[in-house]
Amino acid sequence: MPNILFTRRSFVTAGCMAAGLGFSGSLAPARAKGLAPTPSMRGGANNYRPGAPIVDRIGNGGFLMHGTVRRAGDGMPLEGQRIQIWAHTTEGHERDLRSHGATLTDANGEFHLEMPQIVPAFGQAHGHLAYDSGAFETVYLRPVMPNSKDTTLSAHFVLQPK
């Protein structure tokens, strides 16, 4: 049987190597494995208008629509993706051109767009969002607000490449 000699230096070195190997996975960014694509929601495409302009804000603002866009499978954030947003608000109906606008995702796959306060239509306060840039399958969302007095609404897209 070999005689193994542990010195203080070899013990510290082995410990540092083990720690480095053990923590290396936690230093890498978290990625979802096998993340399923987001399906379009029923009613999400209602009053959709192709080509809504990219805007800094819809109307006078006061309400924040935000969310994330990730790639199906690995969950990587997608930068530069166009998200169209429209809703029935204090300043117009969801079929009005002035109630439509689009924004682009940042480097973290996040989007934000300020718009007028969403108000109930057909008994529900809800927004409409669409991914329609073309590199991925088109997705329409229609999230309902838990409370019509909320001043934010979030929606998250997981996109499937075409």
PDB file of C-alpha atoms in Angstrom:
ATOM      1  CA  MET A   1       0.000   0.000   0.000  1.00  0.00           C
ATOM      2  CA  PRO A   2       1.532   3.385  -0.971  1.00  0.00           C
ATOM      3  CA  ASN A   3       2.389   5.780   1.787  1.00  0.00           C
ATOM      4  CA  ILE A   4       0.564   9.128   1.175  1.00  0.00           C
ATOM      5  CA  LEU A   5       1.964  12.164   2.957  1.00  0.00           C
ATOM      6  CA  PHE A   6      -0.319  15.150   3.449  1.00  0.00           C
ATOM      7  CA  THR A   7       1.471  18.380   4.185  1.00  0.00           C
ATOM      8  CA  ARG A   8      -0.277  21.608   4.996  1.00  0.00           C
ATOM      9  CA  ARG A   9       0.610  22.923   1.517  1.00  0.00           C
ATOM     10  CA  SER A  10      -0.768  19.853  -0.309  1.00  0.00           C
ATOM     11  CA  PHE A  11      -3.927  19.939   1.805  1.00  0.00           C
ATOM     12  CA  VAL A  12      -4.557  23.655   1.014  1.00  0.00           C
ATOM     13  CA  THR A  13      -3.751  23.134  -2.678  1.00  0.00           C
ATOM     14  CA  ALA A  14      -6.118  20.151  -2.925  1.00  0.00           C
ATOM     15  CA  GLY A  15      -8.818  22.096  -1.106  1.00  0.00           C
ATOM     16  CA  CYS A  16      -8.475  25.089  -3.459  1.00  0.00           C
ATOM     17  CA  MET A  17      -8.630  22.838  -6.514  1.00  0.00           C
ATOM     18  CA  ALA A  18     -11.730  21.074  -5.214  1.00  0.00           C
ATOM     19  CA  ALA A  19     -13.377  24.382  -4.363  1.00  0.00           C
ATOM     20  CA  GLY A  20     -12.559  25.750  -7.811  1.00  0.00           C
ATOM     21  CA  LEU A  21     -14.048  22.733  -9.535  1.00  0.00           C
ATOM     22  CA  GLY A  22     -17.075  22.657  -7.259  1.00  0.00           C
ATOM     23  CA  PHE A  23     -17.918  26.348  -7.613  1.00  0.00           C
ATOM     24  CA  SER A  24     -17.118  26.769 -11.300  1.00  0.00           C
ATOM     25  CA  GLY A  25     -20.664  25.776 -12.265  1.00  0.00           C
ATOM     26  CA  SER A  26     -22.162  28.390  -9.980  1.00  0.00           C
ATOM     27  CA  LEU A  27     -20.018  31.145 -11.526  1.00  0.00           C
ATOM     28  CA  ALA A  28     -21.449  30.522 -14.997  1.00  0.00           C
ATOM     29  CA  PRO A  29     -24.751  32.215 -15.874  1.00  0.00           C
ATOM     30  CA  ALA A  30     -27.824  30.146 -15.081  1.00  0.00           C
ATOM     31  CA  ARG A  31     -29.428  28.618 -18.166  1.00  0.00           C
ATOM     32  CA  ALA A  32     -32.673  26.744 -18.308  1.00  0.00           C
ATOM     33  CA  LYS A  33     -32.339  23.362 -19.990  1.00  0.00           C
ATOM     34  CA  GLY A  34     -35.171  22.116 -22.138  1.00  0.00           C
ATOM     35  CA  LEU A  35     -37.212  25.319 -21.769  1.00  0.00           C
ATOM     36  CA  ALA A  36     -40.459  24.870 -23.720  1.00  0.00           C
ATOM     37  CA  PRO A  37     -41.645  27.589 -26.129  1.00  0.00           C
ATOM     38  CA  THR A  38     -44.485  29.881 -25.096  1.00  0.00           C
ATOM     39  CA  PRO A  39     -47.723  29.032 -26.900  1.00  0.00           C
ATOM     40  CA  SER A  40     -49.906  31.807 -28.294  1.00  0.00           C
ATOM     41  CA  MET A  41     -52.840  32.661 -26.051  1.00  0.00           C
ATOM     42  CA  ARG A  42     -56.447  32.633 -27.178  1.00  0.00           C
ATOM     43  CA  GLY A  43     -57.499  36.184 -28.037  1.00  0.00           C
ATOM     44  CA  GLY A  44     -53.913  37.394 -28.102  1.00  0.00           C
ATOM     45  CA  ALA A  45     -54.017  38.453 -31.757  1.00  0.00           C
ATOM     46  CA  ASN A  46     -57.266  40.451 -31.394  1.00  0.00           C
ATOM     47  CA  ASN A  47     -56.807  43.899 -32.969  1.00  0.00           C
ATOM     48  CA  TYR A  48     -53.181  43.137 -33.896  1.00  0.00           C
ATOM     49  CA  ARG A  49     -51.737  45.608 -36.408  1.00  0.00           C
ATOM     50  CA  PRO A  50     -48.634  44.439 -38.286  1.00  0.00           C
ATOM     51  CA  GLY A  51     -45.755  46.886 -38.310  1.00  0.00           C
ATOM     52  CA  ALA A  52     -46.615  49.035 -35.288  1.00  0.00           C
ATOM     53  CA  PRO A  53     -43.818  51.586 -34.914  1.00  0.00           C
ATOM     54  CA  ILE A  54     -41.060  51.311 -32.311  1.00  0.00           C
ATOM     55  CA  VAL A  55     -41.793  54.032 -29.765  1.00  0.00           C
ATOM     56  CA  ASP A  56     -40.337  55.378 -26.527  1.00  0.00           C
ATOM     57  CA  ARG A  57     -43.797  55.410 -24.946  1.00  0.00           C
ATOM     58  CA  ILE A  58     -47.448  54.960 -25.910  1.00  0.00           C
ATOM     59  CA  GLY A  59     -49.537  58.038 -25.125  1.00  0.00           C
ATOM     60  CA  ASN A  60     -48.906  59.863 -21.850  1.00  0.00           C
ATOM     61  CA  GLY A  61     -47.674  56.782 -19.993  1.00  0.00           C
ATOM     62  CA  GLY A  62     -48.267  56.010 -16.320  1.00  0.00           C
ATOM     63  CA  PHE A  63     -48.489  52.213 -16.733  1.00  0.00           C
ATOM     64  CA  LEU A  64     -45.511  49.886 -17.292  1.00  0.00           C
ATOM     65  CA  MET A  65     -45.613  46.809 -19.507  1.00  0.00           C
ATOM     66  CA  HIS A  66     -42.459  44.719 -19.134  1.00  0.00           C
ATOM     67  CA  GLY A  67     -41.079  41.226 -19.492  1.00  0.00           C
ATOM     68  CA  THR A  68     -38.402  38.975 -20.923  1.00  0.00           C
ATOM     69  CA  VAL A  69     -37.665  37.170 -24.158  1.00  0.00           C
ATOM     70  CA  ARG A  70     -35.653  33.926 -24.144  1.00  0.00           C
ATOM     71  CA  ARG A  71     -34.814  31.196 -26.634  1.00  0.00           C
ATOM     72  CA  ALA A  72     -36.565  27.844 -26.252  1.00  0.00           C
ATOM     73  CA  GLY A  73     -34.312  24.995 -25.171  1.00  0.00           C
ATOM     74  CA  ASP A  74     -31.389  26.746 -23.500  1.00  0.00           C
ATOM     75  CA  GLY A  75     -33.243  29.811 -22.141  1.00  0.00           C
ATOM     76  CA  MET A  76     -30.662  32.283 -23.441  1.00  0.00           C
ATOM     77  CA  PRO A  77     -31.862  35.927 -23.351  1.00  0.00           C
ATOM     78  CA  LEU A  78     -32.560  37.347 -26.805  1.00  0.00           C
ATOM     79  CA  GLU A  79     -31.382  40.876 -27.536  1.00  0.00           C
ATOM     80  CA  GLY A  80     -32.920  43.140 -30.183  1.00  0.00           C
ATOM     81  CA  GLN A  81     -36.234  41.292 -30.456  1.00  0.00           C
ATOM     82  CA  ARG A  82     -39.297  43.368 -31.376  1.00  0.00           C
ATOM     83  CA  ILE A  83     -42.267  43.151 -29.028  1.00  0.00           C
ATOM     84  CA  GLN A  84     -45.495  44.863 -30.051  1.00  0.00           C
ATOM     85  CA  ILE A  85     -47.833  46.016 -27.267  1.00  0.00           C
ATOM     86  CA  TRP A  86     -51.426  47.276 -27.391  1.00  0.00           C
ATOM     87  CA  ALA A  87     -54.342  47.547 -24.977  1.00  0.00           C
ATOM     88  CA  HIS A  88     -57.611  49.237 -24.064  1.00  0.00           C
ATOM     89  CA  THR A  89     -56.412  52.212 -22.005  1.00  0.00           C
ATOM     90  CA  THR A  90     -57.581  55.478 -20.496  1.00  0.00           C
ATOM     91  CA  GLU A  91     -56.507  57.128 -23.778  1.00  0.00           C
ATOM     92  CA  GLY A  92     -57.914  54.763 -26.400  1.00  0.00           C
ATOM     93  CA  HIS A  93     -59.287  51.391 -27.430  1.00  0.00           C
ATOM     94  CA  GLU A  94     -57.068  48.477 -28.444  1.00  0.00           C
ATOM     95  CA  ARG A  95     -58.190  48.856 -32.051  1.00  0.00           C
ATOM     96  CA  ASP A  96     -56.954  52.495 -32.174  1.00  0.00           C
ATOM     97  CA  LEU A  97     -53.609  53.078 -33.896  1.00  0.00           C
ATOM     98  CA  ARG A  98     -52.536  55.374 -31.030  1.00  0.00           C
ATOM     99  CA  SER A  99     -52.895  52.433 -28.599  1.00  0.00           C
ATOM    100  CA  HIS A 100     -50.236  50.375 -30.435  1.00  0.00           C
ATOM    101  CA  GLY A 101     -46.466  50.537 -30.170  1.00  0.00           C
ATOM    102  CA  ALA A 102     -43.406  48.319 -30.196  1.00  0.00           C
ATOM    103  CA  THR A 103     -40.127  48.116 -28.294  1.00  0.00           C
ATOM    104  CA  LEU A 104     -36.893  46.122 -28.531  1.00  0.00           C
ATOM    105  CA  THR A 105     -35.311  43.832 -25.952  1.00  0.00           C
ATOM    106  CA  ASP A 106     -32.007  44.799 -24.315  1.00  0.00           C
ATOM    107  CA  ALA A 107     -28.879  42.648 -23.859  1.00  0.00           C
ATOM    108  CA  ASN A 108     -30.598  40.756 -21.008  1.00  0.00           C
ATOM    109  CA  GLY A 109     -33.638  39.943 -23.163  1.00  0.00           C
ATOM    110  CA  GLU A 110     -35.767  42.409 -21.166  1.00  0.00           C
ATOM    111  CA  PHE A 111     -38.271  44.899 -22.538  1.00  0.00           C
ATOM    112  CA  HIS A 112     -40.110  47.833 -20.974  1.00  0.00           C
ATOM    113  CA  LEU A 113     -42.709  50.139 -22.462  1.00  0.00           C
ATOM    114  CA  GLU A 114     -44.650  52.825 -20.660  1.00  0.00           C
ATOM    115  CA  MET A 115     -48.245  53.335 -21.758  1.00  0.00           C
ATOM    116  CA  PRO A 116     -51.519  54.764 -20.412  1.00  0.00           C
ATOM    117  CA  GLN A 117     -53.325  52.901 -17.625  1.00  0.00           C
ATOM    118  CA  ILE A 118     -54.987  49.712 -18.883  1.00  0.00           C
ATOM    119  CA  VAL A 119     -58.718  49.611 -18.174  1.00  0.00           C
ATOM    120  CA  PRO A 120     -61.157  46.697 -18.344  1.00  0.00           C
ATOM    121  CA  ALA A 121     -62.517  45.684 -21.737  1.00  0.00           C
ATOM    122  CA  PHE A 122     -65.114  42.924 -21.914  1.00  0.00           C
ATOM    123  CA  GLY A 123     -64.954  42.700 -18.097  1.00  0.00           C
ATOM    124  CA  GLN A 124     -61.181  42.147 -17.843  1.00  0.00           C
ATOM    125  CA  ALA A 125     -58.207  44.472 -17.630  1.00  0.00           C
ATOM    126  CA  HIS A 126     -55.675  42.912 -19.996  1.00  0.00           C
ATOM    127  CA  GLY A 127     -52.892  43.718 -22.406  1.00  0.00           C
ATOM    128  CA  HIS A 128     -51.850  42.298 -25.744  1.00  0.00           C
ATOM    129  CA  LEU A 129     -48.285  41.536 -26.758  1.00  0.00           C
ATOM    130  CA  ALA A 130     -46.808  39.983 -29.855  1.00  0.00           C
ATOM    131  CA  TYR A 131     -43.406  38.770 -30.887  1.00  0.00           C
ATOM    132  CA  ASP A 132     -43.449  39.221 -34.654  1.00  0.00           C
ATOM    133  CA  SER A 133     -39.874  39.899 -35.786  1.00  0.00           C
ATOM    134  CA  GLY A 134     -39.551  36.837 -37.993  1.00  0.00           C
ATOM    135  CA  ALA A 135     -36.509  34.843 -36.798  1.00  0.00           C
ATOM    136  CA  PHE A 136     -38.684  32.886 -34.368  1.00  0.00           C
ATOM    137  CA  GLU A 137     -42.256  31.593 -34.444  1.00  0.00           C
ATOM    138  CA  THR A 138     -44.812  34.403 -33.911  1.00  0.00           C
ATOM    139  CA  VAL A 139     -46.380  34.409 -30.431  1.00  0.00           C
ATOM    140  CA  TYR A 140     -49.400  36.419 -29.238  1.00  0.00           C
ATOM    141  CA  LEU A 141     -50.053  36.893 -25.523  1.00  0.00           C
ATOM    142  CA  ARG A 142     -53.079  38.269 -23.680  1.00  0.00           C
ATOM    143  CA  PRO A 143     -52.177  38.479 -19.973  1.00  0.00           C
ATOM    144  CA  VAL A 144     -54.992  39.465 -17.613  1.00  0.00           C
ATOM    145  CA  MET A 145     -54.236  41.804 -14.741  1.00  0.00           C
ATOM    146  CA  PRO A 146     -54.962  40.447 -11.243  1.00  0.00           C
ATOM    147  CA  ASN A 147     -56.400  43.854 -10.280  1.00  0.00           C
ATOM    148  CA  SER A 148     -57.554  46.599 -12.668  1.00  0.00           C
ATOM    149  CA  LYS A 149     -55.826  49.192 -10.452  1.00  0.00           C
ATOM    150  CA  ASP A 150     -52.378  47.605 -10.932  1.00  0.00           C
ATOM    151  CA  THR A 151     -49.897  49.900 -12.670  1.00  0.00           C
ATOM    152  CA  THR A 152     -47.649  47.194 -14.135  1.00  0.00           C
ATOM    153  CA  LEU A 153     -48.122  44.020 -16.117  1.00  0.00           C
ATOM    154  CA  SER A 154     -45.451  41.527 -17.096  1.00  0.00           C
ATOM    155  CA  ALA A 155     -45.314  38.984 -19.869  1.00  0.00           C
ATOM    156  CA  HIS A 156     -42.577  36.522 -20.746  1.00  0.00           C
ATOM    157  CA  PHE A 157     -41.788  34.966 -24.104  1.00  0.00           C
ATOM    158  CA  VAL A 158     -39.843  31.768 -24.783  1.00  0.00           C
ATOM    159  CA  LEU A 159     -39.369  31.661 -28.547  1.00  0.00           C
ATOM    160  CA  GLN A 160     -38.926  28.727 -30.896  1.00  0.00           C
ATOM    161  CA  PRO A 161     -36.623  29.326 -33.897  1.00  0.00           C
ATOM    162  CA  LYS A 162     -38.336  28.907 -37.281  1.00  0.00           C
TER     163      LYS A 162
END
